[in-house]
PDB file of C-alpha atoms (C1' of nucleotides) in Angstrom:
ATOM      1  CA  UNK A   1     106.524  69.402  67.706  1.00  0.00           C
ATOM      2  CA  UNK A   2     105.116  72.803  69.085  1.00  0.00           C
ATOM      3  CA  UNK A   3     104.029  75.847  67.450  1.00  0.00           C
ATOM      4  CA  UNK A   4     104.711  79.096  69.601  1.00  0.00           C
ATOM      5  CA  UNK A   5     101.522  79.650  70.813  1.00  0.00           C
ATOM      6  CA  UNK A   6     101.133  76.190  72.343  1.00  0.00           C
ATOM      7  CA  UNK A   7     104.939  76.407  73.816  1.00  0.00           C
ATOM      8  CA  UNK A   8     103.715  79.625  75.700  1.00  0.00           C
ATOM      9  CA  UNK A   9     100.619  77.853  76.954  1.00  0.00           C
ATOM     10  CA  UNK A  10     102.787  75.077  78.337  1.00  0.00           C
ATOM     11  CA  UNK A  11     105.762  76.958  79.631  1.00  0.00           C
ATOM     12  CA  UNK A  12     103.644  79.719  81.387  1.00  0.00           C
ATOM     13  CA  UNK A  13     105.067  82.611  79.524  1.00  0.00           C
ATOM     14  CA  UNK A  14     104.285  85.137  76.613  1.00  0.00           C
ATOM     15  CA  UNK A  15     104.777  84.660  73.095  1.00  0.00           C
ATOM     16  CA  UNK A  16     106.595  87.442  73.215  1.00  0.00           C
ATOM     17  CA  UNK A  17     108.940  86.211  75.820  1.00  0.00           C
ATOM     18  CA  UNK A  18     109.800  83.068  73.557  1.00  0.00           C
ATOM     19  CA  UNK A  19     110.693  85.338  70.553  1.00  0.00           C
ATOM     20  CA  UNK A  20     112.904  87.625  72.975  1.00  0.00           C
ATOM     21  CA  UNK A  21     114.875  84.583  74.572  1.00  0.00           C
ATOM     22  CA  UNK A  22     115.523  83.626  70.568  1.00  0.00           C
ATOM     23  CA  UNK A  23     116.698  87.122  70.095  1.00  0.00           C
ATOM     24  CA  UNK A  24     118.858  86.661  73.191  1.00  0.00           C
ATOM     25  CA  UNK A  25     120.293  83.351  71.969  1.00  0.00           C
ATOM     26  CA  UNK A  26     118.901  81.437  74.500  1.00  0.00           C
ATOM     27  CA  UNK A  27     116.079  79.313  72.473  1.00  0.00           C
ATOM     28  CA  UNK A  28     116.686  77.699  69.162  1.00  0.00           C
ATOM     29  CA  UNK A  29     113.843  76.966  66.674  1.00  0.00           C
ATOM     30  CA  UNK A  30     113.269  75.339  63.582  1.00  0.00           C
ATOM     31  CA  UNK A  31     111.033  76.805  60.971  1.00  0.00           C
ATOM     32  CA  UNK A  32     108.467  76.033  58.466  1.00  0.00           C
ATOM     33  CA  UNK A  33     108.578  76.503  55.184  1.00  0.00           C
ATOM     34  CA  UNK A  34     106.472  79.495  55.731  1.00  0.00           C
ATOM     35  CA  UNK A  35     108.655  80.873  58.355  1.00  0.00           C
ATOM     36  CA  UNK A  36     106.857  79.930  61.887  1.00  0.00           C
ATOM     37  CA  UNK A  37     108.728  78.731  64.528  1.00  0.00           C
ATOM     38  CA  UNK A  38     108.648  75.093  65.481  1.00  0.00           C
ATOM     39  CA  UNK A  39     109.820  73.844  68.725  1.00  0.00           C
ATOM     40  CA  UNK A  40     110.597  70.201  70.304  1.00  0.00           C
ATOM     41  CA  UNK A  41     108.773  69.230  73.345  1.00  0.00           C
ATOM     42  CA  UNK A  42     111.778  69.510  75.544  1.00  0.00           C
ATOM     43  CA  UNK A  43     111.601  73.195  74.955  1.00  0.00           C
ATOM     44  CA  UNK A  44     109.074  73.428  77.695  1.00  0.00           C
ATOM     45  CA  UNK A  45     111.201  72.316  80.485  1.00  0.00           C
ATOM     46  CA  UNK A  46     113.846  74.551  79.366  1.00  0.00           C
ATOM     47  CA  UNK A  47     111.920  77.843  78.868  1.00  0.00           C
ATOM     48  CA  UNK A  48     110.757  76.858  82.504  1.00  0.00           C
ATOM     49  CA  UNK A  49     114.227  76.527  83.854  1.00  0.00           C
ATOM     50  CA  UNK A  50     114.925  80.165  82.082  1.00  0.00           C
ATOM     51  CA  UNK A  51     112.127  81.416  84.152  1.00  0.00           C
ATOM     52  CA  UNK A  52     113.698  80.190  87.535  1.00  0.00           C
ATOM     53  CA  UNK A  53     116.924  81.814  86.566  1.00  0.00           C
ATOM     54  CA  UNK A  54     115.490  84.849  85.790  1.00  0.00           C
ATOM     55  CA  UNK A  55     113.828  84.725  89.075  1.00  0.00           C
ATOM     56  CA  UNK A  56     116.783  83.874  90.633  1.00  0.00           C
ATOM     57  CA  UNK A  57     118.315  87.675  89.421  1.00  0.00           C
ATOM     58  CA  UNK A  58     120.456  86.030  86.284  1.00  0.00           C
ATOM     59  CA  UNK A  59     120.585  88.222  83.206  1.00  0.00           C
ATOM     60  CA  UNK A  60     119.614  87.300  79.783  1.00  0.00           C
ATOM     61  CA  UNK A  61     123.627  87.228  79.115  1.00  0.00           C
ATOM     62  CA  UNK A  62     124.494  84.965  82.308  1.00  0.00           C
ATOM     63  CA  UNK A  63     122.346  82.607  81.014  1.00  0.00           C
ATOM     64  CA  UNK A  64     123.644  82.662  77.538  1.00  0.00           C
ATOM     65  CA  UNK A  65     126.961  82.326  78.883  1.00  0.00           C
ATOM     66  CA  UNK A  66     125.429  79.486  81.139  1.00  0.00           C
ATOM     67  CA  UNK A  67     124.439  77.391  77.990  1.00  0.00           C
ATOM     68  CA  UNK A  68     127.324  75.483  77.036  1.00  0.00           C
ATOM     69  CA  UNK A  69     127.633  74.125  80.400  1.00  0.00           C
ATOM     70  CA  UNK A  70     123.934  73.078  80.392  1.00  0.00           C
ATOM     71  CA  UNK A  71     123.983  71.671  77.231  1.00  0.00           C
ATOM     72  CA  UNK A  72     127.444  69.915  77.104  1.00  0.00           C
ATOM     73  CA  UNK A  73     128.355  69.344  80.949  1.00  0.00           C
ATOM     74  CA  UNK A  74     131.814  70.628  79.640  1.00  0.00           C
ATOM     75  CA  UNK A  75     133.126  73.637  81.078  1.00  0.00           C
ATOM     76  CA  UNK A  76     136.382  75.967  80.969  1.00  0.00           C
ATOM     77  CA  UNK A  77     137.812  77.563  83.526  1.00  0.00           C
ATOM     78  CA  UNK A  78     135.936  81.125  83.160  1.00  0.00           C
ATOM     79  CA  UNK A  79     132.459  79.101  83.015  1.00  0.00           C
ATOM     80  CA  UNK A  80     133.310  77.312  86.376  1.00  0.00           C
ATOM     81  CA  UNK A  81     134.212  80.696  87.930  1.00  0.00           C
ATOM     82  CA  UNK A  82     130.819  82.136  86.783  1.00  0.00           C
ATOM     83  CA  UNK A  83     129.041  78.960  87.801  1.00  0.00           C
ATOM     84  CA  UNK A  84     130.251  79.605  91.269  1.00  0.00           C
ATOM     85  CA  UNK A  85     130.163  83.040  91.362  1.00  0.00           C
ATOM     86  CA  UNK A  86     126.223  82.763  90.224  1.00  0.00           C
ATOM     87  CA  UNK A  87     125.834  80.143  93.081  1.00  0.00           C
ATOM     88  CA  UNK A  88     127.263  82.285  95.703  1.00  0.00           C
ATOM     89  CA  UNK A  89     125.304  85.120  94.641  1.00  0.00           C
ATOM     90  CA  UNK A  90     121.976  83.166  94.981  1.00  0.00           C
ATOM     91  CA  UNK A  91     123.059  81.892  98.474  1.00  0.00           C
ATOM     92  CA  UNK A  92     123.708  85.674  99.493  1.00  0.00           C
ATOM     93  CA  UNK A  93     120.337  86.495  98.360  1.00  0.00           C
ATOM     94  CA  UNK A  94     118.647  83.761 100.269  1.00  0.00           C
ATOM     95  CA  UNK A  95     120.604  84.559 103.485  1.00  0.00           C
ATOM     96  CA  UNK A  96     119.169  88.401 102.902  1.00  0.00           C
ATOM     97  CA  UNK A  97     115.703  87.237 102.169  1.00  0.00           C
ATOM     98  CA  UNK A  98     115.582  85.027 105.435  1.00  0.00           C
ATOM     99  CA  UNK A  99     116.600  88.207 107.276  1.00  0.00           C
ATOM    100  CA  UNK A 100     114.005  90.088 105.933  1.00  0.00           C
ATOM    101  CA  UNK A 101     111.928  87.466 106.278  1.00  0.00           C
ATOM    102  CA  UNK A 102     112.674  87.370 110.220  1.00  0.00           C
ATOM    103  CA  UNK A 103     112.044  91.154 110.578  1.00  0.00           C
ATOM    104  CA  UNK A 104     108.621  90.791 108.516  1.00  0.00           C
ATOM    105  CA  UNK A 105     107.601  87.833 110.936  1.00  0.00           C
ATOM    106  CA  UNK A 106     108.741  89.967 113.932  1.00  0.00           C
ATOM    107  CA  UNK A 107     106.343  92.638 112.701  1.00  0.00           C
ATOM    108  CA  UNK A 108     103.635  90.457 111.929  1.00  0.00           C
ATOM    109  CA  UNK A 109     103.887  88.888 115.674  1.00  0.00           C
ATOM    110  CA  UNK A 110     104.303  92.327 116.929  1.00  0.00           C
ATOM    111  CA  UNK A 111     101.092  93.623 115.424  1.00  0.00           C
ATOM    112  CA  UNK A 112      98.775  90.552 116.249  1.00  0.00           C
ATOM    113  CA  UNK A 113      99.510  91.089 119.917  1.00  0.00           C
ATOM    114  CA  UNK A 114      99.172  95.137 119.250  1.00  0.00           C
ATOM    115  CA  UNK A 115      96.006  95.461 117.002  1.00  0.00           C
TER     116      UNK A 115
ATOM    117  CA  UNK B   1     123.204 114.967 112.854  1.00  0.00           C
ATOM    118  CA  UNK B   2     123.997 113.875 109.284  1.00  0.00           C
ATOM    119  CA  UNK B   3     124.146 115.646 106.123  1.00  0.00           C
ATOM    120  CA  UNK B   4     123.389 113.727 102.883  1.00  0.00           C
ATOM    121  CA  UNK B   5     126.708 112.623 101.647  1.00  0.00           C
ATOM    122  CA  UNK B   6     127.693 111.352 105.364  1.00  0.00           C
ATOM    123  CA  UNK B   7     124.633 109.517 105.291  1.00  0.00           C
ATOM    124  CA  UNK B   8     125.086 107.915 101.770  1.00  0.00           C
ATOM    125  CA  UNK B   9     128.526 106.808 103.122  1.00  0.00           C
ATOM    126  CA  UNK B  10     127.464 105.397 106.112  1.00  0.00           C
ATOM    127  CA  UNK B  11     124.452 103.803 104.753  1.00  0.00           C
ATOM    128  CA  UNK B  12     125.888 102.483 101.518  1.00  0.00           C
ATOM    129  CA  UNK B  13     123.930 103.912  98.899  1.00  0.00           C
ATOM    130  CA  UNK B  14     124.119 107.138  96.490  1.00  0.00           C
ATOM    131  CA  UNK B  15     123.255 110.711  97.510  1.00  0.00           C
ATOM    132  CA  UNK B  16     120.666 110.300  94.682  1.00  0.00           C
ATOM    133  CA  UNK B  17     119.220 107.091  96.247  1.00  0.00           C
ATOM    134  CA  UNK B  18     118.330 109.168  99.140  1.00  0.00           C
ATOM    135  CA  UNK B  19     116.977 111.900  97.293  1.00  0.00           C
ATOM    136  CA  UNK B  20     114.565 109.246  95.738  1.00  0.00           C
ATOM    137  CA  UNK B  21     113.721 107.843  98.966  1.00  0.00           C
ATOM    138  CA  UNK B  22     112.443 111.349 100.350  1.00  0.00           C
ATOM    139  CA  UNK B  23     110.691 111.924  96.794  1.00  0.00           C
ATOM    140  CA  UNK B  24     108.865 108.412  97.337  1.00  0.00           C
ATOM    141  CA  UNK B  25     107.906 109.467 101.107  1.00  0.00           C
ATOM    142  CA  UNK B  26     110.343 106.773 102.521  1.00  0.00           C
ATOM    143  CA  UNK B  27     112.813 109.216 104.357  1.00  0.00           C
ATOM    144  CA  UNK B  28     112.145 112.518 105.894  1.00  0.00           C
ATOM    145  CA  UNK B  29     114.689 115.152 106.277  1.00  0.00           C
ATOM    146  CA  UNK B  30     115.314 118.513 108.481  1.00  0.00           C
ATOM    147  CA  UNK B  31     116.604 121.502 106.616  1.00  0.00           C
ATOM    148  CA  UNK B  32     119.167 123.980 107.434  1.00  0.00           C
ATOM    149  CA  UNK B  33     117.936 127.513 106.720  1.00  0.00           C
ATOM    150  CA  UNK B  34     119.703 127.241 103.592  1.00  0.00           C
ATOM    151  CA  UNK B  35     117.744 124.620 102.477  1.00  0.00           C
ATOM    152  CA  UNK B  36     120.308 121.512 102.994  1.00  0.00           C
ATOM    153  CA  UNK B  37     119.026 117.751 104.344  1.00  0.00           C
ATOM    154  CA  UNK B  38     120.129 116.785 107.776  1.00  0.00           C
ATOM    155  CA  UNK B  39     119.282 113.439 109.076  1.00  0.00           C
ATOM    156  CA  UNK B  40     119.610 111.887 112.755  1.00  0.00           C
ATOM    157  CA  UNK B  41     121.886 109.048 113.217  1.00  0.00           C
ATOM    158  CA  UNK B  42     118.845 106.643 113.123  1.00  0.00           C
ATOM    159  CA  UNK B  43     118.468 107.302 109.585  1.00  0.00           C
ATOM    160  CA  UNK B  44     121.391 104.961 108.677  1.00  0.00           C
ATOM    161  CA  UNK B  45     119.659 101.645 109.984  1.00  0.00           C
ATOM    162  CA  UNK B  46     116.384 102.548 108.503  1.00  0.00           C
ATOM    163  CA  UNK B  47     118.017 103.008 105.082  1.00  0.00           C
ATOM    164  CA  UNK B  48     119.890  99.894 105.396  1.00  0.00           C
ATOM    165  CA  UNK B  49     116.261  98.245 106.252  1.00  0.00           C
ATOM    166  CA  UNK B  50     115.190  99.823 102.695  1.00  0.00           C
ATOM    167  CA  UNK B  51     118.077  98.374 101.004  1.00  0.00           C
ATOM    168  CA  UNK B  52     117.051  94.984 102.143  1.00  0.00           C
ATOM    169  CA  UNK B  53     113.255  95.402 101.443  1.00  0.00           C
ATOM    170  CA  UNK B  54     114.320  96.451  97.941  1.00  0.00           C
ATOM    171  CA  UNK B  55     116.758  93.445  97.586  1.00  0.00           C
ATOM    172  CA  UNK B  56     113.413  91.254  98.675  1.00  0.00           C
ATOM    173  CA  UNK B  57     111.335  92.466  95.425  1.00  0.00           C
ATOM    174  CA  UNK B  58     109.304  95.264  97.788  1.00  0.00           C
ATOM    175  CA  UNK B  59     108.650  98.432  95.800  1.00  0.00           C
ATOM    176  CA  UNK B  60     108.703 101.771  97.081  1.00  0.00           C
ATOM    177  CA  UNK B  61     104.945 101.864  97.336  1.00  0.00           C
ATOM    178  CA  UNK B  62     105.345  98.636  99.123  1.00  0.00           C
ATOM    179  CA  UNK B  63     107.557 100.036 101.243  1.00  0.00           C
ATOM    180  CA  UNK B  64     105.797 103.162 101.924  1.00  0.00           C
ATOM    181  CA  UNK B  65     102.750 101.243 102.878  1.00  0.00           C
ATOM    182  CA  UNK B  66     104.641  99.384 105.341  1.00  0.00           C
ATOM    183  CA  UNK B  67     105.941 102.389 106.972  1.00  0.00           C
ATOM    184  CA  UNK B  68     103.017 102.755 109.355  1.00  0.00           C
ATOM    185  CA  UNK B  69     103.260  99.252 110.747  1.00  0.00           C
ATOM    186  CA  UNK B  70     107.175  99.725 111.146  1.00  0.00           C
ATOM    187  CA  UNK B  71     106.886 103.243 112.989  1.00  0.00           C
ATOM    188  CA  UNK B  72     103.530 102.648 115.277  1.00  0.00           C
ATOM    189  CA  UNK B  73     103.347  98.863 115.224  1.00  0.00           C
ATOM    190  CA  UNK B  74      99.905  99.581 114.597  1.00  0.00           C
ATOM    191  CA  UNK B  75      97.941  98.123 111.493  1.00  0.00           C
ATOM    192  CA  UNK B  76      94.763  97.737 110.136  1.00  0.00           C
ATOM    193  CA  UNK B  77      93.312  94.685 108.446  1.00  0.00           C
ATOM    194  CA  UNK B  78      94.742  95.743 105.098  1.00  0.00           C
ATOM    195  CA  UNK B  79      98.298  96.218 106.250  1.00  0.00           C
ATOM    196  CA  UNK B  80      97.931  92.975 108.078  1.00  0.00           C
ATOM    197  CA  UNK B  81      97.045  91.320 104.764  1.00  0.00           C
ATOM    198  CA  UNK B  82      99.824  93.155 103.037  1.00  0.00           C
ATOM    199  CA  UNK B  83     102.440  92.154 105.580  1.00  0.00           C
ATOM    200  CA  UNK B  84     101.367  88.388 105.217  1.00  0.00           C
ATOM    201  CA  UNK B  85     101.058  88.758 101.534  1.00  0.00           C
ATOM    202  CA  UNK B  86     104.786  89.846 100.940  1.00  0.00           C
ATOM    203  CA  UNK B  87     105.880  87.378 103.602  1.00  0.00           C
ATOM    204  CA  UNK B  88     104.450  84.529 101.884  1.00  0.00           C
ATOM    205  CA  UNK B  89     106.009  85.780  98.536  1.00  0.00           C
ATOM    206  CA  UNK B  90     109.241  85.987  99.995  1.00  0.00           C
ATOM    207  CA  UNK B  91     109.270  82.480 101.381  1.00  0.00           C
ATOM    208  CA  UNK B  92     107.932  81.403  98.061  1.00  0.00           C
ATOM    209  CA  UNK B  93     110.944  83.349  96.349  1.00  0.00           C
ATOM    210  CA  UNK B  94     113.455  81.802  98.651  1.00  0.00           C
ATOM    211  CA  UNK B  95     111.829  78.235  97.966  1.00  0.00           C
ATOM    212  CA  UNK B  96     112.503  78.861  93.919  1.00  0.00           C
ATOM    213  CA  UNK B  97     116.006  80.073  94.722  1.00  0.00           C
ATOM    214  CA  UNK B  98     116.788  76.849  96.974  1.00  0.00           C
ATOM    215  CA  UNK B  99     115.528  74.974  93.643  1.00  0.00           C
ATOM    216  CA  UNK B 100     117.913  76.851  91.285  1.00  0.00           C
ATOM    217  CA  UNK B 101     120.691  76.454  94.024  1.00  0.00           C
ATOM    218  CA  UNK B 102     120.223  72.686  94.226  1.00  0.00           C
ATOM    219  CA  UNK B 103     120.436  72.547  90.129  1.00  0.00           C
ATOM    220  CA  UNK B 104     123.358  74.877  89.820  1.00  0.00           C
ATOM    221  CA  UNK B 105     125.252  72.671  92.290  1.00  0.00           C
ATOM    222  CA  UNK B 106     124.330  69.640  90.223  1.00  0.00           C
ATOM    223  CA  UNK B 107     125.512  71.385  87.571  1.00  0.00           C
ATOM    224  CA  UNK B 108     128.999  72.138  89.314  1.00  0.00           C
ATOM    225  CA  UNK B 109     129.295  68.666  90.481  1.00  0.00           C
ATOM    226  CA  UNK B 110     128.752  67.221  87.076  1.00  0.00           C
ATOM    227  CA  UNK B 111     131.408  69.738  85.695  1.00  0.00           C
ATOM    228  CA  UNK B 112     133.920  68.876  88.377  1.00  0.00           C
ATOM    229  CA  UNK B 113     133.816  65.249  87.136  1.00  0.00           C
ATOM    230  CA  UNK B 114     133.435  66.023  83.517  1.00  0.00           C
ATOM    231  CA  UNK B 115     135.926  68.930  82.954  1.00  0.00           C
TER     232      UNK B 115
ATOM    233  C1'  DC C   1     138.026 136.806  99.576  1.00  0.00           C
ATOM    234  C1'  DC C   2     139.034 133.134  97.060  1.00  0.00           C
ATOM    235  C1'  DT C   3     138.895 128.266  96.124  1.00  0.00           C
ATOM    236  C1'  DG C   4     137.400 123.489  95.794  1.00  0.00           C
ATOM    237  C1'  DC C   5     133.935 120.761  97.362  1.00  0.00           C
ATOM    238  C1'  DC C   6     128.985 119.818  98.936  1.00  0.00           C
ATOM    239  C1'  DT C   7     124.484 120.529  98.051  1.00  0.00           C
ATOM    240  C1'  DC C   8     120.143 122.128  95.532  1.00  0.00           C
ATOM    241  C1'  DT C   9     116.119 121.421  92.119  1.00  0.00           C
ATOM    242  C1'  DG C  10     114.813 119.976  87.658  1.00  0.00           C
ATOM    243  C1'  DA C  11     115.118 117.023  84.062  1.00  0.00           C
ATOM    244  C1'  DC C  12     116.431 113.750  80.906  1.00  0.00           C
ATOM    245  C1'  DG C  13     118.952 109.025  80.524  1.00  0.00           C
ATOM    246  C1'  DT C  14     119.317 103.903  81.333  1.00  0.00           C
ATOM    247  C1'  DC C  15     118.733  99.242  81.518  1.00  0.00           C
ATOM    248  C1'  DA C  16     116.007  94.505  81.157  1.00  0.00           C
ATOM    249  C1'  DA C  17     112.669  92.170  79.946  1.00  0.00           C
ATOM    250  C1'  DC C  18     109.137  91.892  78.308  1.00  0.00           C
ATOM    251  C1'  DG C  19     104.160  94.487  76.429  1.00  0.00           C
ATOM    252  C1'  DT C  20     101.710  96.620  72.825  1.00  0.00           C
ATOM    253  C1'  DC C  21     100.611  97.879  68.045  1.00  0.00           C
ATOM    254  C1'  DA C  22     100.670  98.065  63.003  1.00  0.00           C
ATOM    255  C1'  DG C  23     100.452  95.689  58.878  1.00  0.00           C
ATOM    256  C1'  DA C  24     101.577  91.443  56.198  1.00  0.00           C
ATOM    257  C1'  DT C  25     101.150  86.300  55.993  1.00  0.00           C
ATOM    258  C1'  DT C  26      99.836  81.813  56.983  1.00  0.00           C
ATOM    259  C1'  DC C  27      96.959  78.275  58.707  1.00  0.00           C
ATOM    260  C1'  DG C  28      93.250  75.495  59.484  1.00  0.00           C
ATOM    261  C1'  DA C  29      88.089  74.605  60.163  1.00  0.00           C
ATOM    262  C1'  DG C  30      83.945  74.648  57.710  1.00  0.00           C
TER     263       DG C  30
ATOM    264  C1'  DC D   1      87.215  79.250  49.035  1.00  0.00           C
ATOM    265  C1'  DT D   2      86.625  81.776  53.086  1.00  0.00           C
ATOM    266  C1'  DC D   3      87.292  84.097  57.248  1.00  0.00           C
ATOM    267  C1'  DG D   4      88.788  84.277  61.877  1.00  0.00           C
ATOM    268  C1'  DA D   5      92.613  82.610  64.467  1.00  0.00           C
ATOM    269  C1'  DA D   6      97.715  82.419  64.928  1.00  0.00           C
ATOM    270  C1'  DT D   7     102.029  83.784  63.359  1.00  0.00           C
ATOM    271  C1'  DC D   8     105.621  87.174  61.533  1.00  0.00           C
ATOM    272  C1'  DT D   9     108.956  91.269  61.469  1.00  0.00           C
ATOM    273  C1'  DG D  10     110.013  95.757  63.067  1.00  0.00           C
ATOM    274  C1'  DA D  11     109.550  99.442  66.099  1.00  0.00           C
ATOM    275  C1'  DC D  12     108.139 102.232  69.883  1.00  0.00           C
ATOM    276  C1'  DG D  13     106.231 101.950  75.032  1.00  0.00           C
ATOM    277  C1'  DT D  14     106.449 100.800  80.141  1.00  0.00           C
ATOM    278  C1'  DT D  15     108.371 100.447  84.697  1.00  0.00           C
ATOM    279  C1'  DG D  16     111.459 100.883  88.969  1.00  0.00           C
ATOM    280  C1'  DA D  17     115.354 102.710  90.972  1.00  0.00           C
ATOM    281  C1'  DC D  18     118.311 105.027  90.474  1.00  0.00           C
ATOM    282  C1'  DG D  19     122.734 107.751  86.946  1.00  0.00           C
ATOM    283  C1'  DT D  20     123.894 111.683  84.899  1.00  0.00           C
ATOM    284  C1'  DC D  21     124.483 116.576  83.597  1.00  0.00           C
ATOM    285  C1'  DA D  22     123.441 121.704  84.183  1.00  0.00           C
ATOM    286  C1'  DG D  23     123.088 125.545  86.671  1.00  0.00           C
ATOM    287  C1'  DA D  24     123.010 128.047  90.916  1.00  0.00           C
ATOM    288  C1'  DG D  25     123.894 128.542  95.714  1.00  0.00           C
ATOM    289  C1'  DG D  26     126.013 126.993 100.247  1.00  0.00           C
ATOM    290  C1'  DC D  27     130.469 125.907 103.274  1.00  0.00           C
ATOM    291  C1'  DA D  28     135.085 125.885 105.412  1.00  0.00           C
ATOM    292  C1'  DG D  29     140.277 126.332 105.230  1.00  0.00           C
ATOM    293  C1'  DG D  30     144.004 129.355 103.950  1.00  0.00           C
TER     294       DG D  30
END
DNA sequence: CCTGCCTCTGACGTCAACGTCAGATTCGAG
DNA sequence: CTCGAATCTGACGTTGACGTCAGAGGCAGG
């Protein structure tokens, strides 16, 4: 059982971010009688996963729509379509990054021989 | 010789974006006597390259600092450091994307067998 | 000369994922 | 009990890459 500050530490995000995730419907929390948030240990992994998804260019809304798949393993046609959509988008982005990487490497080589 | 609307068409960005690039010092333009912008054909390629760099997570300022390397092929120590910095950042991001891709693929597999 | 589209500058609007601040509570160590 | 640290809600601020709108002027065809 973690309080919000501890979860923030363990998962490497800010307290504000965790409250924001809850606001967006991504992260549930129990409450103490006084109203303080309490999380399961498993929340650490979940928050880290969210960070990866954000870094991959998904929005809160995308993630919210993926949650049912992640939690239940069950999906309707729409969700499966979205999963593939995001998958393809990420693949495309990787290709683009690879292309930029090659160009930067060329530049680096070029400026090593031409200082 | 291209006017701004034509360049926007050919390079796939908005007219507003082109003016913004100029504002940020990324794109020069000649001017007609009446003050309208005129570009070389080579601007098309350049703008497309900028789009790739933006997509790779660089900011206008980053790109502006890279311009001397791109144009002259000469660099000082600071610029070389920055080139490697961006290169490494992009590599790290690709690794992260690859990781997310694997997880999404797992999910897709899982939801194919568990519809 | 008229007209409809293009372009100009300048300025405010947008969107997402938080940062930050204020003021009030609550917790926990001593 | 006390007092500093952590937490709460609510609300406004930030940043980057543009979108959008207003008002004015330029350009080509008929």
